[in-house]
PDB file of C-alpha atoms in Angstrom:
ATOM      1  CA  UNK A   8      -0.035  25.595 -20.308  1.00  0.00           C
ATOM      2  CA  UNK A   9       2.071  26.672 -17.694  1.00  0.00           C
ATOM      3  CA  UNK A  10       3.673  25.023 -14.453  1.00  0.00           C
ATOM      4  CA  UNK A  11       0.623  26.115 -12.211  1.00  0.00           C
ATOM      5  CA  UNK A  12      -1.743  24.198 -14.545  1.00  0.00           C
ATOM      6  CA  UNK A  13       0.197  21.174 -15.233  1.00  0.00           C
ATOM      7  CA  UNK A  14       0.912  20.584 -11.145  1.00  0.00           C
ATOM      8  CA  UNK A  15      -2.658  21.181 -10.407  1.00  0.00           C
ATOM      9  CA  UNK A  16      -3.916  18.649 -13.339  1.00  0.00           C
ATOM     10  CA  UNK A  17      -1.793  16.193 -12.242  1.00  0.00           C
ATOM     11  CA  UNK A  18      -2.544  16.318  -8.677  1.00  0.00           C
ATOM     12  CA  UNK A  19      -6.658  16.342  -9.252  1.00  0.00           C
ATOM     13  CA  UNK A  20      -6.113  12.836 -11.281  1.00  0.00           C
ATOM     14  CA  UNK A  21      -4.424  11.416  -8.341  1.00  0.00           C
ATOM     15  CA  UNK A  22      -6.882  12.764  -6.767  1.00  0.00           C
ATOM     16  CA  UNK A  23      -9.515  11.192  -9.085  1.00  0.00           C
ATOM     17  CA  UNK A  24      -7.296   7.629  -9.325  1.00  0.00           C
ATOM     18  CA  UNK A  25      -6.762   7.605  -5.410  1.00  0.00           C
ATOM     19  CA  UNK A  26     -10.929   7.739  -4.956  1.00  0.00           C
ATOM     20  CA  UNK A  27     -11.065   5.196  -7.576  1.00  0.00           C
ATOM     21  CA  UNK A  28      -8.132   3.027  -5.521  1.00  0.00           C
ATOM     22  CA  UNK A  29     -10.683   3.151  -2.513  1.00  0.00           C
ATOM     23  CA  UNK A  30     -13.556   2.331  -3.915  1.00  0.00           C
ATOM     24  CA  UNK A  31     -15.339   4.864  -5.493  1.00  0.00           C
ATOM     25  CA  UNK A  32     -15.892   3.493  -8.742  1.00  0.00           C
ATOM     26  CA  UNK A  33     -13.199   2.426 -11.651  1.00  0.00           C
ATOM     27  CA  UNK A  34     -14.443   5.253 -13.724  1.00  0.00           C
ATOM     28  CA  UNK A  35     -13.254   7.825 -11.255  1.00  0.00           C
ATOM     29  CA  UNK A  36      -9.628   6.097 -12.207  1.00  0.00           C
ATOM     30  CA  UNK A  37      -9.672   6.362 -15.722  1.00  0.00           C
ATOM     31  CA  UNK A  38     -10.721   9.702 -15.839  1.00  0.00           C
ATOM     32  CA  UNK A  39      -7.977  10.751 -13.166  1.00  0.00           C
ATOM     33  CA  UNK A  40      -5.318   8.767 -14.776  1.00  0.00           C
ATOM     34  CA  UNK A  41      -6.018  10.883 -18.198  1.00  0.00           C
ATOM     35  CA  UNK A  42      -5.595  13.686 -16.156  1.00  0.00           C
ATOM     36  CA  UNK A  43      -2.851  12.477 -14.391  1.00  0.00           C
ATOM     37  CA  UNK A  44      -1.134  11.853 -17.976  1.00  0.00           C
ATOM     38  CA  UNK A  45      -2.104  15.269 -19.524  1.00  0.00           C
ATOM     39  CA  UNK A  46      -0.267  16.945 -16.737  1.00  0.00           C
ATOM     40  CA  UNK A  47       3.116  15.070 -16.964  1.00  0.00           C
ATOM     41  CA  UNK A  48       2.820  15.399 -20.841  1.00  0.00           C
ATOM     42  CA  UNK A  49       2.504  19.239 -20.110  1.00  0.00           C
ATOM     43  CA  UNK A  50       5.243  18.977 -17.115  1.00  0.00           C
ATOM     44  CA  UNK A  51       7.588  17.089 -19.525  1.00  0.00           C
ATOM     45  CA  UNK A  52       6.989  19.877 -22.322  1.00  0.00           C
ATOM     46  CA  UNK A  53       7.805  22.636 -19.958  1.00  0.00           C
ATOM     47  CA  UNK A  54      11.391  20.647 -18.658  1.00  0.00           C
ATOM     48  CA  UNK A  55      11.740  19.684 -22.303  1.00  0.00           C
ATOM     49  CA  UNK A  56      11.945  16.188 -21.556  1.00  0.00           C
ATOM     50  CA  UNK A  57       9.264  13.852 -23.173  1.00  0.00           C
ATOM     51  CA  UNK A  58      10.843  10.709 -22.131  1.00  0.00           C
ATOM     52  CA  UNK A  59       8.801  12.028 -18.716  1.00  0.00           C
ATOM     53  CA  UNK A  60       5.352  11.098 -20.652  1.00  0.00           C
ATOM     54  CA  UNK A  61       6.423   7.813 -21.999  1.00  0.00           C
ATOM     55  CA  UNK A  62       7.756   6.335 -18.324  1.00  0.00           C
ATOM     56  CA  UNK A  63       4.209   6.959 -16.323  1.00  0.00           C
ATOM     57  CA  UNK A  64       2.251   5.775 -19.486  1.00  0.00           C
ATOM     58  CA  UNK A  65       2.737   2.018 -18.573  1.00  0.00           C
ATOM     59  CA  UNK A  66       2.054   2.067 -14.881  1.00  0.00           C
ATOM     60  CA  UNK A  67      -1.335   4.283 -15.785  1.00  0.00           C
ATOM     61  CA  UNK A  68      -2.153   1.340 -18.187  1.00  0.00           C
ATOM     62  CA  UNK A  69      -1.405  -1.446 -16.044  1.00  0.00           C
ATOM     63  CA  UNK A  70      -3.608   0.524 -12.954  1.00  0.00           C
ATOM     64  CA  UNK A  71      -6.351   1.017 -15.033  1.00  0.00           C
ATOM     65  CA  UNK A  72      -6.210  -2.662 -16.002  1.00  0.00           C
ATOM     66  CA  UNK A  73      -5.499  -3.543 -12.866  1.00  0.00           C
ATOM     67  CA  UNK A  74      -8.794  -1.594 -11.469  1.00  0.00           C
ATOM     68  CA  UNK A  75     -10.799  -3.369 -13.760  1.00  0.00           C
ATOM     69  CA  UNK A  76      -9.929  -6.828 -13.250  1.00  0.00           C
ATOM     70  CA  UNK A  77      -9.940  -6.677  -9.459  1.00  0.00           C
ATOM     71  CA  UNK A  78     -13.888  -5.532 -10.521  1.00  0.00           C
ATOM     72  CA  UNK A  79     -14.240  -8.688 -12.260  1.00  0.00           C
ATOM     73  CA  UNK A  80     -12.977 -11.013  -9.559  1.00  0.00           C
ATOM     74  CA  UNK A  81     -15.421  -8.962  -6.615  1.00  0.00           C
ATOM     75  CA  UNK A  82     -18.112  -9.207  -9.292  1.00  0.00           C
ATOM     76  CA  UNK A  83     -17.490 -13.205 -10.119  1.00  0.00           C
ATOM     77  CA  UNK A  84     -16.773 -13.679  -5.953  1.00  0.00           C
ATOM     78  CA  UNK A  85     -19.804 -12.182  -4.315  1.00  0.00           C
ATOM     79  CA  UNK A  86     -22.481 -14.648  -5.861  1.00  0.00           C
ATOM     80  CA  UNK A  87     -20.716 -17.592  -4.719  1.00  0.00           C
ATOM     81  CA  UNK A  88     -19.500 -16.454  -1.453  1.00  0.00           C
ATOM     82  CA  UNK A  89     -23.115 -15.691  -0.707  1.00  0.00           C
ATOM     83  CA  UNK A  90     -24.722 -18.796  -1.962  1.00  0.00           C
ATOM     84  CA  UNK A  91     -21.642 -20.962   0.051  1.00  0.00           C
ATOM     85  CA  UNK A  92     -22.719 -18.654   3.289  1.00  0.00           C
ATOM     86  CA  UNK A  93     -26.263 -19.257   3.205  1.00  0.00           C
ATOM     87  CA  UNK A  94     -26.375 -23.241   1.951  1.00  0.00           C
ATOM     88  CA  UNK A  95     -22.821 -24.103   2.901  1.00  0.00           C
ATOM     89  CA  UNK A  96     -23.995 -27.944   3.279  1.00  0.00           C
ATOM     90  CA  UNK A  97     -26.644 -28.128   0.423  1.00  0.00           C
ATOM     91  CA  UNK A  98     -24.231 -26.312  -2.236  1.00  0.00           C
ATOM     92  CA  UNK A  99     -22.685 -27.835  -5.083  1.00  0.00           C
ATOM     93  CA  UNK A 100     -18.813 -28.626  -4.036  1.00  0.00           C
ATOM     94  CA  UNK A 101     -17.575 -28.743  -7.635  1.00  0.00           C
ATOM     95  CA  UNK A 102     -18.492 -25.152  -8.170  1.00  0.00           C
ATOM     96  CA  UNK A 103     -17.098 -23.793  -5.255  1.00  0.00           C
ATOM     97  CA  UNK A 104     -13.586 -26.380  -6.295  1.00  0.00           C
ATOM     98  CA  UNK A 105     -13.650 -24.602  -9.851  1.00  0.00           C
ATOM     99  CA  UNK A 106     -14.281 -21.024  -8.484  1.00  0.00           C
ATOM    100  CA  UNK A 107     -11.628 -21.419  -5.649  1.00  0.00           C
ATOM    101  CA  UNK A 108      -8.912 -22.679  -8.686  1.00  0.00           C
ATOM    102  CA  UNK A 109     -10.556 -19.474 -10.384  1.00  0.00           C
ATOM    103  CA  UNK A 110      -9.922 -16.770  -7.456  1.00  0.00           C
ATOM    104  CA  UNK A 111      -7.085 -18.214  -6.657  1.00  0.00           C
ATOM    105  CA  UNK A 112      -5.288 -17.695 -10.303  1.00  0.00           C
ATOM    106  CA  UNK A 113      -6.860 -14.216 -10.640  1.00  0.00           C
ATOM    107  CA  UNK A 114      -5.494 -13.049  -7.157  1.00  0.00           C
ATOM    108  CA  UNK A 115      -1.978 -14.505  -8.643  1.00  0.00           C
ATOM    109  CA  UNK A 116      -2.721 -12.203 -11.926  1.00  0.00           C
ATOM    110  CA  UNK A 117      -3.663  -9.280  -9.628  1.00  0.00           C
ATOM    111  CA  UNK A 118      -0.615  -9.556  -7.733  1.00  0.00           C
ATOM    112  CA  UNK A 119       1.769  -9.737 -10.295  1.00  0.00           C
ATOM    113  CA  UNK A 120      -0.389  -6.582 -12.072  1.00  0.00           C
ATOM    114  CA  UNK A 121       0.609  -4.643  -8.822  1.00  0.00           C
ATOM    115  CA  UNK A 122       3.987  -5.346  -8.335  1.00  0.00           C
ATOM    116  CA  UNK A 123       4.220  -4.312 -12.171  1.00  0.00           C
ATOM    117  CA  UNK A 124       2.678  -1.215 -11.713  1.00  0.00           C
ATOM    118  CA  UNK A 125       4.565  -0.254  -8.510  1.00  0.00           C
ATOM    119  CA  UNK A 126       7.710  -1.051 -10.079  1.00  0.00           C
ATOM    120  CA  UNK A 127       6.616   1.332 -13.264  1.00  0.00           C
ATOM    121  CA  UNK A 128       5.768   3.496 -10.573  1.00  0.00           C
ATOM    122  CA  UNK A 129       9.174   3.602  -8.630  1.00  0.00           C
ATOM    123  CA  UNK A 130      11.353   4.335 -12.009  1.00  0.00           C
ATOM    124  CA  UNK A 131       8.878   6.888 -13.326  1.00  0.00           C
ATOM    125  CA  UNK A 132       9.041   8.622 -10.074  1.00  0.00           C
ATOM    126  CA  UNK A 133      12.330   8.626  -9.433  1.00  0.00           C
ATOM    127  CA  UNK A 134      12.753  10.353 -13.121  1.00  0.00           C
ATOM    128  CA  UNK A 135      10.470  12.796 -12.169  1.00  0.00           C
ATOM    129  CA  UNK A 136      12.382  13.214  -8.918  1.00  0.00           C
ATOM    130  CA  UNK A 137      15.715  14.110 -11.080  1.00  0.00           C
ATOM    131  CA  UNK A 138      13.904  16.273 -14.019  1.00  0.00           C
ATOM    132  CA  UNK A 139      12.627  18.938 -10.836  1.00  0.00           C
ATOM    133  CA  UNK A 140      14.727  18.263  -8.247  1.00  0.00           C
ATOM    134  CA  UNK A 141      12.515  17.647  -5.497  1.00  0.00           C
ATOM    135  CA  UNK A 142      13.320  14.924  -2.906  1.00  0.00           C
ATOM    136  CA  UNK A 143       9.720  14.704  -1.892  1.00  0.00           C
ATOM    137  CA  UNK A 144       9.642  12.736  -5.171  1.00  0.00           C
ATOM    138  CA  UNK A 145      12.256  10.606  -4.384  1.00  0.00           C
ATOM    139  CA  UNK A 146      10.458   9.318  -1.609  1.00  0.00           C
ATOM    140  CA  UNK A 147       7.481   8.582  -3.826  1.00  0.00           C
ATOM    141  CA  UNK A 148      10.004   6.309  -5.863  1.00  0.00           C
ATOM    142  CA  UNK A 149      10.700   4.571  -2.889  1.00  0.00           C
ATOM    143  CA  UNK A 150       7.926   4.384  -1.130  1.00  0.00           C
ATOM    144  CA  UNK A 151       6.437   2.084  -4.496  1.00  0.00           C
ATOM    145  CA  UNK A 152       9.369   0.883  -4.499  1.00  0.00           C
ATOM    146  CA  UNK A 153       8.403  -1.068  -1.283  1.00  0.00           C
ATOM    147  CA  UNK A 154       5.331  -1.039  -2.188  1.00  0.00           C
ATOM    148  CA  UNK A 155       6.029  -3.482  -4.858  1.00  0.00           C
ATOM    149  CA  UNK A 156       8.074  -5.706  -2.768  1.00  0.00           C
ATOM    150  CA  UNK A 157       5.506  -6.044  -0.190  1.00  0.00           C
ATOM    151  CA  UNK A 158       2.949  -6.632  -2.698  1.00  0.00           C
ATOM    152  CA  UNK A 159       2.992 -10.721  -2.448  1.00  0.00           C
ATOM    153  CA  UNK A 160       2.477 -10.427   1.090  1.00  0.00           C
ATOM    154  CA  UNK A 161      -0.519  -8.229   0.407  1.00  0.00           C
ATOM    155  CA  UNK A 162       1.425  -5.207   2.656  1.00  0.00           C
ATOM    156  CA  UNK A 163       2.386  -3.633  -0.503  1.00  0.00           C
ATOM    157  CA  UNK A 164      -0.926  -2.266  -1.668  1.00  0.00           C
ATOM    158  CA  UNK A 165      -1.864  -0.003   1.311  1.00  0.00           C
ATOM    159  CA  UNK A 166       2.281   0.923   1.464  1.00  0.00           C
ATOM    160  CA  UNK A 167       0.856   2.194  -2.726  1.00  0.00           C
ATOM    161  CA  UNK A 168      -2.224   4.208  -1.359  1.00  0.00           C
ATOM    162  CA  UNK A 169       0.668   6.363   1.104  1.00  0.00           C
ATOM    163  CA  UNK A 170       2.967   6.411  -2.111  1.00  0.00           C
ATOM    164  CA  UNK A 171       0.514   8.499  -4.374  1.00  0.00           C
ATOM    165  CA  UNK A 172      -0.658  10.720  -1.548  1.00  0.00           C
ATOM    166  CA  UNK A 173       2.982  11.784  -1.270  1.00  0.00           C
ATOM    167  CA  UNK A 174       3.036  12.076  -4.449  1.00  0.00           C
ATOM    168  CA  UNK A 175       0.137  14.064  -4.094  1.00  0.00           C
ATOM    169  CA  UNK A 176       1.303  16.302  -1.359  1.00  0.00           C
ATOM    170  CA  UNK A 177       4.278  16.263  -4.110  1.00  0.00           C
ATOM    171  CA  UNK A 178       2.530  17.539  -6.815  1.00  0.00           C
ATOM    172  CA  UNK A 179       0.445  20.077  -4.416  1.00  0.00           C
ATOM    173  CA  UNK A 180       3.939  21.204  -3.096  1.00  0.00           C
ATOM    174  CA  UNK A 181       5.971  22.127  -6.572  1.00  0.00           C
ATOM    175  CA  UNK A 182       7.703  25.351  -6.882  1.00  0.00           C
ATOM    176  CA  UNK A 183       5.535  27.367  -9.891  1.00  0.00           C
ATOM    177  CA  UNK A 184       8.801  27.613 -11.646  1.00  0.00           C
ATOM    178  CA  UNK A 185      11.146  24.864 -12.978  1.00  0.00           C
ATOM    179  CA  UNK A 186      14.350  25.222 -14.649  1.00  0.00           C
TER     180      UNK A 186
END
């Protein structure tokens, strides 16, 4: 596989994991971040440096995880919300006292998840960044580098959404030949 086909793999499964990010469906993100992850393992083969693979391996672990467990707590959440909305008097209170302890440890979990993967993110990036040479890259790094700072305040995840299309653009943008 050659440069053309590596760039263009990896930018259809951001592609793939930025419709999944919106809403489009989890599946959409596991099958983009494969094909995220066969086109840096091709990248890294071509610039003969395989540590590339290895460093976005645990951010496209923790994302899919990530996608999957904010499903669960949407999933667990609407029932209730709608029951509390429609019979907010009438409705059991220690139900709505257990979920609330619930959502509010999962949204603890999620956070932490995403301030993870930004953070896996930011160094994988910023490898990338150094292995081509492109600055565009860079700014990917630190754009989830913010990203995962402004995470607790909730700031950080839309700041993530501009990081991978940049890193889209990024991907889109790459010179067909590397040295």
């Amino acid at each position: 596989m050659n440069v053309k086909v590596a760039k263009r793999m990896a930018g259809l499964g951001l592609v793939l994991i930025l419709a999944g990010d919106l809403g489009f469906g989890n599946f959409l993100t596991v099958i983009g971040s494969v094909m995220f992850l066969v086109g840096i393992r091709e990248l890294s083969w071509i610039l003969k440096r395989h540590d590339l693979t290895i460093a976005f391996v645990m951010p496209l672990v923790l994302q899919v995880i990530l996608a999957f467990l904010s499903l669960i707590v949407v999933g667990k959440s609407a029932p209730i919300l709608t029951k509390i909305y429609e019979n907010i008097l009438t409705y059991d209170s220690s139900v709505v006292e257990n979920w609330y302890s619930w959502f509010i440890s999962s949204s603890i979990l999620i956070i932490a998840l995403t301030v993870a993967t930004c953070a896996f993110f930011a160094r994988a990036y910023k490898m990338l960044a150094e292995r081509v040479n492109l600055k565009i890259f860079r700014t990917t790094a630190k754009l989830y580098k913010w990203s995962a700072i402004l995470s607790v305040l909730l700031i950080g995840v839309f700041l993530m959404l501009v990081a991978e299309l940049v890193a889209l653009i990024a991907f889109f943008n790459m010179p067909e030949e590397l040295t």
